[in-house]
Amino acid sequence: MQYLNQFDLDVRKSHDARFVDQKCTPDIVCFMADCVLNMIATKPVFVINDVWETQYFIQNTRVIFNKPWANSKEAYNEYNKVLSQPLKLLAYAHILDVQMIDGSLTFSVANEDLLDYISRKDRNAYNFLFCYFTKVLTDSSFMRFIEEYRENWQENLIEAKANVYNRYYRLISGNTPSKSKLDIYRMFHKVFNIFAAEYNMPGSSGKYARTYSDLMYNRKNWRDIAKDKSITRRQALSVEQKEKQEAINLYYVQKAISLLKKIQTESEIHDAWSNGEATHAHHIFPKAQFPEIAHYIENLILLTATQHNTKAHPNNRTQEVNRDYQLVCLLAKADTIEKSLRFIGERYYRKESFIYIINVGLSTDLSMSLSFDNIKTELIKFYNDAA
């Protein structure tokens, strides 16, 4: 928010309704930020087609969003939106610079640190969008109508929702070239639902509170597949679904490993085997057994080769896990996360995500309100009882 505060993002002055658009969901914004970061070393000034033509975009967008190949003519209109709309949003927020050169929107990076933050996790992109939309609506004197909705929706949901949408239509149609109520409403869905998820309110549709997962463009994943409750999720997947999910997992796991190696410069466990360079990203709970948490950075710990190959996996048998050392990893990761949260907040880690991976990996039900001291106490108790 501090960075955004130096800019005036008032829509009444910019006359630009496209500070947001239909493809500006947290996962798409995160993915596009990632694509830009993977390109700027060789292409610091770029147009939309430059991103489009990178192998990184072509390969990963097909996997993540289940679309045709990006170089397919039939998919032109869809990909044009996926590319252009998030880039324009990032430019409006001054994360990217943009100017018109030879009839093409031409971009460069204005704030690489923030772009990197957005690119790391969908949750980071969500946090950014909440701050960004708050700033735009505050500068445009519109936040009071979001607050009115927060106060009134429980009394009369239909009326409260109609009022906030009407007010937004008047703001946009009165100050920008956009006049279509349908188009304006569709764009506002993306803004409104971020606030609905943040404040636990009903969003653009339905009478129940909008959830974080509802905000994603790629909502249909293997957690959502209808299945017999007596079988595991992996058993419920078809061969094609398994292949697709494994490809998606690989993309997110590689992102998490890349982040871990960027933010950790030495082994997170200081023991007799910690001498030497820490180059191994170890899954505390194995990714083969727990694919649903394989991409959580809270489930990854940086180790030396000796720690990884002789302690975490005895005799380099990667399918085996040393339970005693698994506890050591969890206790060390708790310290890493607690220290990171204390100094830089939720930039990289979340305590709730750490507790979630513990609950999944150990089939426990630790409370999200536990302190780190209590988490470590519960972990020691669990492993002692299981010995």
CSV table of C-alpha atoms in Angstrom, one decimal:
chain,number,residue,atom,x,y,z
A,1,MET,CA,0.0,0.0,0.0
A,2,GLN,CA,2.9,2.3,0.7
A,3,TYR,CA,4.1,2.2,-2.9
A,4,LEU,CA,0.6,2.8,-4.2
A,5,ASN,CA,0.1,5.8,-2.0
A,6,GLN,CA,2.4,7.9,-4.0
A,7,PHE,CA,0.1,7.8,-7.0
A,8,ASP,CA,-3.4,9.2,-7.7
A,9,LEU,CA,-5.5,6.4,-9.1
A,10,ASP,CA,-8.7,8.3,-9.3
A,11,VAL,CA,-10.8,6.9,-12.1
A,12,ARG,CA,-12.5,10.3,-12.4
A,13,LYS,CA,-9.2,11.8,-13.4
A,14,SER,CA,-7.7,8.9,-15.5
A,15,HIS,CA,-11.0,8.4,-17.3
A,16,ASP,CA,-10.0,4.7,-17.6
A,17,ALA,CA,-12.5,2.0,-16.7
A,18,ARG,CA,-9.9,-0.7,-17.5
A,19,PHE,CA,-8.0,-0.5,-14.3
A,20,VAL,CA,-9.6,-3.9,-13.9
A,21,ASP,CA,-11.1,-6.3,-16.3
A,22,GLN,CA,-12.7,-9.8,-16.5
A,23,LYS,CA,-9.5,-11.8,-16.7
A,24,CYS,CA,-7.9,-10.0,-13.7
A,25,THR,CA,-8.3,-12.8,-11.2
A,26,PRO,CA,-5.5,-13.5,-8.6
A,27,ASP,CA,-4.2,-16.6,-10.4
A,28,ILE,CA,-4.1,-14.9,-13.8
A,29,VAL,CA,-2.4,-11.8,-12.5
A,30,CYS,CA,0.1,-13.9,-10.6
A,31,PHE,CA,0.8,-16.0,-13.7
A,32,MET,CA,1.3,-13.0,-15.9
A,33,ALA,CA,3.6,-11.3,-13.4
A,34,ASP,CA,5.6,-14.6,-13.5
A,35,CYS,CA,5.8,-14.6,-17.3
A,36,VAL,CA,7.0,-11.0,-17.4
A,37,LEU,CA,9.7,-11.7,-14.8
A,38,ASN,CA,10.9,-14.8,-16.8
A,39,MET,CA,11.3,-12.6,-19.9
A,40,ILE,CA,12.7,-9.2,-18.8
A,41,ALA,CA,16.3,-10.3,-18.5
A,42,THR,CA,16.4,-10.7,-22.3
A,43,LYS,CA,13.5,-8.4,-23.2
A,44,PRO,CA,13.3,-5.5,-20.7
A,45,VAL,CA,11.0,-3.5,-23.1
A,46,PHE,CA,8.2,-5.6,-24.5
A,47,VAL,CA,4.9,-5.6,-26.2
A,48,ILE,CA,2.1,-8.1,-25.6
A,49,ASN,CA,3.1,-10.4,-28.4
A,50,ASP,CA,6.6,-10.8,-26.9
A,51,VAL,CA,5.1,-12.4,-23.8
A,52,TRP,CA,2.8,-14.4,-26.0
A,53,GLU,CA,5.6,-15.9,-28.0
A,54,THR,CA,7.8,-17.1,-25.1
A,55,GLN,CA,8.0,-20.8,-24.5
A,56,TYR,CA,7.4,-20.2,-20.8
A,57,PHE,CA,3.9,-18.7,-21.6
A,58,ILE,CA,3.0,-21.2,-24.3
A,59,GLN,CA,3.9,-24.3,-22.2
A,60,ASN,CA,2.5,-23.2,-18.8
A,61,THR,CA,-0.7,-21.4,-19.8
A,62,ARG,CA,-1.9,-24.6,-21.5
A,63,VAL,CA,-1.2,-26.6,-18.4
A,64,ILE,CA,-2.5,-24.2,-15.8
A,65,PHE,CA,-5.6,-22.9,-17.5
A,66,ASN,CA,-6.5,-25.9,-19.7
A,67,LYS,CA,-6.6,-23.9,-22.9
A,68,PRO,CA,-5.5,-24.7,-26.5
A,69,TRP,CA,-2.0,-24.0,-27.4
A,70,ALA,CA,-1.2,-20.3,-27.2
A,71,ASN,CA,0.0,-20.2,-30.8
A,72,SER,CA,-3.3,-21.6,-32.0
A,73,LYS,CA,-5.3,-19.1,-34.2
A,74,GLU,CA,-8.5,-20.4,-32.8
A,75,ALA,CA,-7.5,-19.2,-29.3
A,76,TYR,CA,-6.4,-15.7,-30.3
A,77,ASN,CA,-9.3,-13.7,-28.7
A,78,GLU,CA,-9.1,-15.6,-25.4
A,79,TYR,CA,-5.4,-15.3,-25.1
A,80,ASN,CA,-5.4,-11.7,-26.0
A,81,LYS,CA,-7.6,-11.0,-23.0
A,82,VAL,CA,-5.5,-13.2,-20.7
A,83,LEU,CA,-2.4,-11.3,-21.7
A,84,SER,CA,-3.5,-7.7,-22.2
A,85,GLN,CA,-6.0,-7.2,-19.3
A,86,PRO,CA,-3.6,-8.2,-16.4
A,87,LEU,CA,-0.7,-6.2,-18.0
A,88,LYS,CA,-3.0,-3.1,-18.2
A,89,LEU,CA,-3.9,-3.6,-14.6
A,90,LEU,CA,-0.3,-3.8,-13.5
A,91,ALA,CA,0.4,-0.7,-15.6
A,92,TYR,CA,-2.4,1.3,-14.0
A,93,ALA,CA,-0.9,0.3,-10.6
A,94,HIS,CA,2.5,1.6,-11.8
A,95,ILE,CA,4.1,-1.8,-11.3
A,96,LEU,CA,4.7,-1.7,-15.1
A,97,ASP,CA,5.4,1.4,-17.2
A,98,VAL,CA,3.5,1.7,-20.4
A,99,GLN,CA,3.5,3.9,-23.5
A,100,MET,CA,2.2,3.8,-27.0
A,101,ILE,CA,5.0,3.2,-29.5
A,102,ASP,CA,4.3,2.7,-33.2
A,103,GLY,CA,0.7,1.9,-32.4
A,104,SER,CA,1.5,-0.8,-29.8
A,105,LEU,CA,1.3,-0.7,-26.1
A,106,THR,CA,4.9,-1.1,-24.9
A,107,PHE,CA,5.7,-2.1,-21.4
A,108,SER,CA,8.7,-2.1,-19.1
A,109,VAL,CA,9.0,-2.9,-15.3
A,110,ALA,CA,8.6,0.0,-12.9
A,111,ASN,CA,8.8,-1.9,-9.6
A,112,GLU,CA,10.5,-5.3,-9.9
A,113,ASP,CA,10.3,-6.1,-6.2
A,114,LEU,CA,6.5,-5.8,-6.2
A,115,LEU,CA,6.2,-7.6,-9.5
A,116,ASP,CA,8.3,-10.4,-8.0
A,117,TYR,CA,6.0,-10.5,-4.9
A,118,ILE,CA,2.9,-10.7,-7.0
A,119,SER,CA,4.4,-13.5,-9.2
A,120,ARG,CA,5.3,-15.8,-6.3
A,121,LYS,CA,1.9,-17.0,-5.1
A,122,ASP,CA,-1.8,-16.6,-6.0
A,123,ARG,CA,-2.2,-15.4,-2.4
A,124,ASN,CA,0.3,-12.6,-2.9
A,125,ALA,CA,-1.6,-11.5,-6.0
A,126,TYR,CA,-4.8,-11.5,-4.0
A,127,ASN,CA,-3.2,-9.3,-1.3
A,128,PHE,CA,-1.9,-6.9,-4.0
A,129,LEU,CA,-5.4,-6.8,-5.6
A,130,PHE,CA,-7.1,-6.0,-2.3
A,131,CYS,CA,-4.6,-3.1,-1.6
A,132,TYR,CA,-4.8,-1.9,-5.2
A,133,PHE,CA,-8.6,-1.9,-5.5
A,134,THR,CA,-8.8,-0.2,-2.1
A,135,LYS,CA,-6.5,2.5,-3.3
A,136,VAL,CA,-8.4,3.0,-6.6
A,137,LEU,CA,-11.8,3.1,-5.0
A,138,THR,CA,-10.6,5.4,-2.2
A,139,ASP,CA,-9.1,7.9,-4.6
A,140,SER,CA,-12.3,7.7,-6.6
A,141,SER,CA,-14.4,8.4,-3.5
A,142,PHE,CA,-16.2,5.1,-3.9
A,143,MET,CA,-15.0,3.1,-0.8
A,144,ARG,CA,-17.8,4.5,1.3
A,145,PHE,CA,-20.3,2.4,-0.9
A,146,ILE,CA,-18.3,-0.8,-0.2
A,147,GLU,CA,-18.6,0.1,3.5
A,148,GLU,CA,-22.3,0.7,3.2
A,149,TYR,CA,-22.7,-2.8,1.7
A,150,ARG,CA,-20.7,-4.3,4.6
A,151,GLU,CA,-23.1,-2.6,7.0
A,152,ASN,CA,-26.4,-3.4,5.1
A,153,TRP,CA,-26.1,-6.7,3.3
A,154,GLN,CA,-27.4,-8.8,6.2
A,155,GLU,CA,-30.6,-6.7,6.4
A,156,ASN,CA,-31.4,-6.7,2.7
A,157,LEU,CA,-28.9,-8.5,0.5
A,158,ILE,CA,-30.6,-7.8,-2.9
A,159,GLU,CA,-31.1,-4.1,-2.2
A,160,ALA,CA,-27.6,-3.6,-0.8
A,161,LYS,CA,-26.0,-5.4,-3.8
A,162,ALA,CA,-28.1,-3.4,-6.3
A,163,ASN,CA,-27.1,-0.2,-4.7
A,164,VAL,CA,-23.4,-0.8,-4.8
A,165,TYR,CA,-23.5,-2.0,-8.4
A,166,ASN,CA,-25.7,1.0,-9.4
A,167,ARG,CA,-23.2,3.4,-7.8
A,168,TYR,CA,-20.3,1.8,-9.6
A,169,TYR,CA,-22.1,2.0,-12.9
A,170,ARG,CA,-22.6,5.7,-12.3
A,171,LEU,CA,-19.0,6.2,-11.4
A,172,ILE,CA,-17.7,4.5,-14.6
A,173,SER,CA,-20.3,5.5,-17.1
A,174,GLY,CA,-20.1,9.1,-15.9
A,175,ASN,CA,-16.3,9.4,-16.1
A,176,THR,CA,-15.0,7.0,-18.7
A,177,PRO,CA,-16.0,6.1,-22.3
A,178,SER,CA,-17.5,2.8,-21.1
A,179,LYS,CA,-21.3,2.9,-21.1
A,180,SER,CA,-22.4,-0.7,-21.3
A,181,LYS,CA,-24.0,-1.7,-18.0
A,182,LEU,CA,-23.4,-5.3,-18.7
A,183,ASP,CA,-19.7,-4.7,-19.4
A,184,ILE,CA,-19.2,-2.4,-16.4
A,185,TYR,CA,-20.9,-4.9,-14.1
A,186,ARG,CA,-18.7,-7.8,-15.4
A,187,MET,CA,-15.6,-5.7,-14.6
A,188,PHE,CA,-16.9,-4.8,-11.2
A,189,HIS,CA,-17.4,-8.5,-10.3
A,190,LYS,CA,-13.6,-8.8,-10.0
A,191,VAL,CA,-13.3,-5.9,-7.7
A,192,PHE,CA,-16.4,-6.6,-5.6
A,193,ASN,CA,-15.5,-10.3,-5.1
A,194,ILE,CA,-12.1,-9.4,-3.7
A,195,PHE,CA,-13.8,-7.3,-1.0
A,196,ALA,CA,-16.4,-10.0,-0.4
A,197,ALA,CA,-13.7,-12.6,0.2
A,198,GLU,CA,-11.7,-10.3,2.5
A,199,TYR,CA,-14.7,-9.3,4.6
A,200,ASN,CA,-16.6,-12.6,4.5
A,201,MET,CA,-19.6,-11.3,2.6
A,202,PRO,CA,-21.7,-12.5,-0.3
A,203,GLY,CA,-20.2,-11.5,-3.6
A,204,SER,CA,-21.5,-10.9,-7.1
A,205,SER,CA,-23.6,-14.1,-7.0
A,206,GLY,CA,-25.3,-16.2,-4.4
A,207,LYS,CA,-26.3,-15.5,-0.8
A,208,TYR,CA,-23.2,-17.1,0.9
A,209,ALA,CA,-19.9,-15.5,1.7
A,210,ARG,CA,-17.4,-15.4,-1.2
A,211,THR,CA,-14.3,-17.5,-0.5
A,212,TYR,CA,-10.7,-17.1,-1.6
A,213,SER,CA,-10.9,-20.1,-3.9
A,214,ASP,CA,-14.0,-18.7,-5.6
A,215,LEU,CA,-11.9,-15.8,-6.9
A,216,MET,CA,-9.7,-18.0,-9.1
A,217,TYR,CA,-10.1,-18.3,-12.9
A,218,ASN,CA,-8.9,-21.9,-12.7
A,219,ARG,CA,-11.3,-23.0,-10.0
A,220,LYS,CA,-11.9,-26.5,-11.3
A,221,ASN,CA,-9.0,-28.5,-9.9
A,222,TRP,CA,-8.7,-32.0,-8.4
A,223,ARG,CA,-10.0,-30.8,-5.0
A,224,ASP,CA,-13.4,-30.1,-6.6
A,225,ILE,CA,-14.0,-33.3,-8.5
A,226,ALA,CA,-17.1,-35.1,-7.4
A,227,LYS,CA,-16.1,-38.5,-6.0
A,228,ASP,CA,-17.1,-41.3,-3.7
A,229,LYS,CA,-16.0,-40.2,-0.2
A,230,SER,CA,-14.7,-43.6,0.5
A,231,ILE,CA,-11.8,-43.2,-2.1
A,232,THR,CA,-8.9,-40.9,-2.2
A,233,ARG,CA,-8.7,-37.9,-4.5
A,234,ARG,CA,-6.0,-39.5,-6.5
A,235,GLN,CA,-8.1,-42.6,-7.0
A,236,ALA,CA,-11.0,-40.4,-8.2
A,237,LEU,CA,-8.9,-38.9,-11.0
A,238,SER,CA,-8.9,-40.3,-14.6
A,239,VAL,CA,-5.6,-40.9,-16.3
A,240,GLU,CA,-6.0,-37.7,-18.3
A,241,GLN,CA,-6.9,-35.7,-15.1
A,242,LYS,CA,-3.9,-37.2,-13.3
A,243,GLU,CA,-1.6,-36.1,-16.1
A,244,LYS,CA,-3.0,-32.6,-16.1
A,245,GLN,CA,-2.9,-32.3,-12.4
A,246,GLU,CA,0.7,-33.5,-12.2
A,247,ALA,CA,1.7,-30.9,-14.8
A,248,ILE,CA,0.0,-28.2,-12.8
A,249,ASN,CA,1.6,-29.4,-9.6
A,250,LEU,CA,5.0,-29.4,-11.3
A,251,TYR,CA,4.7,-25.7,-12.4
A,252,TYR,CA,3.7,-24.6,-8.8
A,253,VAL,CA,6.3,-26.8,-7.2
A,254,GLN,CA,9.1,-25.4,-9.3
A,255,LYS,CA,7.9,-21.9,-8.5
A,256,ALA,CA,8.0,-22.7,-4.7
A,257,ILE,CA,11.5,-24.2,-5.0
A,258,SER,CA,12.7,-21.2,-6.9
A,259,LEU,CA,11.3,-18.9,-4.2
A,260,LEU,CA,12.8,-21.0,-1.4
A,261,LYS,CA,16.3,-20.9,-3.0
A,262,LYS,CA,16.0,-17.2,-3.4
A,263,ILE,CA,15.1,-16.3,0.2
A,264,GLN,CA,17.1,-19.0,2.0
A,265,THR,CA,20.9,-18.7,1.6
A,266,GLU,CA,22.0,-21.5,4.0
A,267,SER,CA,20.6,-24.7,5.5
A,268,GLU,CA,17.6,-24.1,7.7
A,269,ILE,CA,18.8,-26.9,10.0
A,270,HIS,CA,22.1,-26.2,11.9
A,271,ASP,CA,23.5,-29.6,12.9
A,272,ALA,CA,26.5,-31.7,12.3
A,273,TRP,CA,25.6,-32.2,8.6
A,274,SER,CA,24.9,-28.6,7.8
A,275,ASN,CA,28.5,-27.8,6.5
A,276,GLY,CA,28.6,-27.0,2.9
A,277,GLU,CA,26.4,-25.3,0.4
A,278,ALA,CA,22.6,-25.7,0.9
A,279,THR,CA,21.3,-26.6,-2.6
A,280,HIS,CA,18.6,-29.2,-1.9
A,281,ALA,CA,15.0,-28.2,-1.5
A,282,HIS,CA,13.4,-31.0,0.5
A,283,HIS,CA,9.7,-31.8,0.8
A,284,ILE,CA,9.1,-32.4,4.5
A,285,PHE,CA,6.0,-34.4,3.6
A,286,PRO,CA,6.8,-36.2,0.3
A,287,LYS,CA,5.2,-34.8,-2.8
A,288,ALA,CA,4.4,-38.3,-4.1
A,289,GLN,CA,2.3,-39.0,-1.0
A,290,PHE,CA,0.9,-35.5,-0.5
A,291,PRO,CA,0.6,-33.8,-3.9
A,292,GLU,CA,-2.0,-31.3,-2.6
A,293,ILE,CA,0.7,-29.7,-0.4
A,294,ALA,CA,3.7,-30.2,-2.6
A,295,HIS,CA,3.6,-26.6,-3.8
A,296,TYR,CA,3.4,-25.0,-0.4
A,297,ILE,CA,6.7,-23.3,0.5
A,298,GLU,CA,5.8,-24.1,4.1
A,299,ASN,CA,6.4,-27.7,3.2
A,300,LEU,CA,9.8,-27.1,1.7
A,301,ILE,CA,13.1,-26.8,3.6
A,302,LEU,CA,16.5,-25.9,2.3
A,303,LEU,CA,19.2,-28.5,3.2
A,304,THR,CA,22.7,-29.5,2.3
A,305,ALA,CA,23.2,-32.5,0.1
A,306,THR,CA,24.4,-34.5,3.1
A,307,GLN,CA,21.4,-33.6,5.2
A,308,HIS,CA,19.1,-34.4,2.3
A,309,ASN,CA,20.6,-37.7,1.1
A,310,THR,CA,21.7,-39.2,4.4
A,311,LYS,CA,19.4,-37.8,7.1
A,312,ALA,CA,16.1,-36.8,5.5
A,313,HIS,CA,16.2,-39.8,3.1
A,314,PRO,CA,18.4,-42.6,4.7
A,315,ASN,CA,21.1,-43.9,2.3
A,316,ASN,CA,19.7,-41.7,-0.4
A,317,ARG,CA,16.5,-43.7,-0.7
A,318,THR,CA,14.2,-40.9,-1.8
A,319,GLN,CA,11.0,-42.9,-1.2
A,320,GLU,CA,11.9,-43.3,2.5
A,321,VAL,CA,11.5,-40.6,5.1
A,322,ASN,CA,13.4,-40.5,8.4
A,323,ARG,CA,10.6,-39.7,10.8
A,324,ASP,CA,13.0,-38.4,13.5
A,325,TYR,CA,14.5,-36.0,11.0
A,326,GLN,CA,11.1,-35.1,9.7
A,327,LEU,CA,10.4,-33.7,13.1
A,328,VAL,CA,13.7,-31.8,13.1
A,329,CYS,CA,12.7,-30.3,9.7
A,330,LEU,CA,9.3,-29.3,11.0
A,331,LEU,CA,10.7,-27.6,14.1
A,332,ALA,CA,13.4,-25.8,12.0
A,333,LYS,CA,10.8,-24.7,9.5
A,334,ALA,CA,8.6,-23.3,12.3
A,335,ASP,CA,11.5,-21.2,13.4
A,336,THR,CA,12.2,-20.0,9.8
A,337,ILE,CA,8.5,-19.0,9.3
A,338,GLU,CA,8.2,-17.3,12.7
A,339,LYS,CA,11.3,-15.2,12.0
A,340,SER,CA,10.1,-14.3,8.5
A,341,LEU,CA,6.7,-13.3,9.7
A,342,ARG,CA,8.2,-11.2,12.5
A,343,PHE,CA,10.4,-9.2,10.1
A,344,ILE,CA,8.6,-9.0,6.8
A,345,GLY,CA,5.0,-10.2,7.5
A,346,GLU,CA,3.3,-12.6,5.1
A,347,ARG,CA,5.5,-11.8,2.1
A,348,TYR,CA,6.6,-15.4,1.8
A,349,TYR,CA,5.0,-17.5,4.5
A,350,ARG,CA,1.7,-17.9,6.3
A,351,LYS,CA,1.4,-19.5,9.7
A,352,GLU,CA,-2.1,-20.9,8.7
A,353,SER,CA,-0.5,-22.6,5.7
A,354,PHE,CA,2.2,-24.2,7.9
A,355,ILE,CA,-0.5,-25.5,10.2
A,356,TYR,CA,-2.5,-26.7,7.2
A,357,ILE,CA,0.4,-28.8,5.8
A,358,ILE,CA,1.0,-30.3,9.3
A,359,ASN,CA,-2.7,-31.2,9.5
A,360,VAL,CA,-2.6,-32.8,6.1
A,361,GLY,CA,0.8,-34.5,6.5
A,362,LEU,CA,0.1,-35.9,10.0
A,363,SER,CA,-3.7,-36.3,9.8
A,364,THR,CA,-4.1,-34.0,12.8
A,365,ASP,CA,-6.4,-31.1,13.5
A,366,LEU,CA,-4.2,-28.4,15.0
A,367,SER,CA,-6.0,-25.1,15.6
A,368,MET,CA,-5.1,-22.2,13.3
A,369,SER,CA,-4.8,-20.0,16.4
A,370,LEU,CA,-1.9,-21.9,18.0
A,371,SER,CA,1.3,-19.9,18.6
A,372,PHE,CA,4.6,-21.2,17.2
A,373,ASP,CA,5.7,-22.4,20.6
A,374,ASN,CA,2.4,-24.4,20.9
A,375,ILE,CA,2.8,-25.8,17.4
A,376,LYS,CA,6.3,-27.1,18.2
A,377,THR,CA,5.0,-28.5,21.5
A,378,GLU,CA,2.2,-30.4,19.7
A,379,LEU,CA,4.6,-31.7,17.0
A,380,ILE,CA,7.0,-33.1,19.6
A,381,LYS,CA,4.1,-34.7,21.5
A,382,PHE,CA,2.8,-36.2,18.2
A,383,TYR,CA,6.1,-37.8,17.2
A,384,ASN,CA,6.8,-39.0,20.7
A,385,ASP,CA,3.4,-40.7,20.9
A,386,ALA,CA,3.9,-42.3,17.5
A,387,ALA,CA,7.3,-43.6,18.4
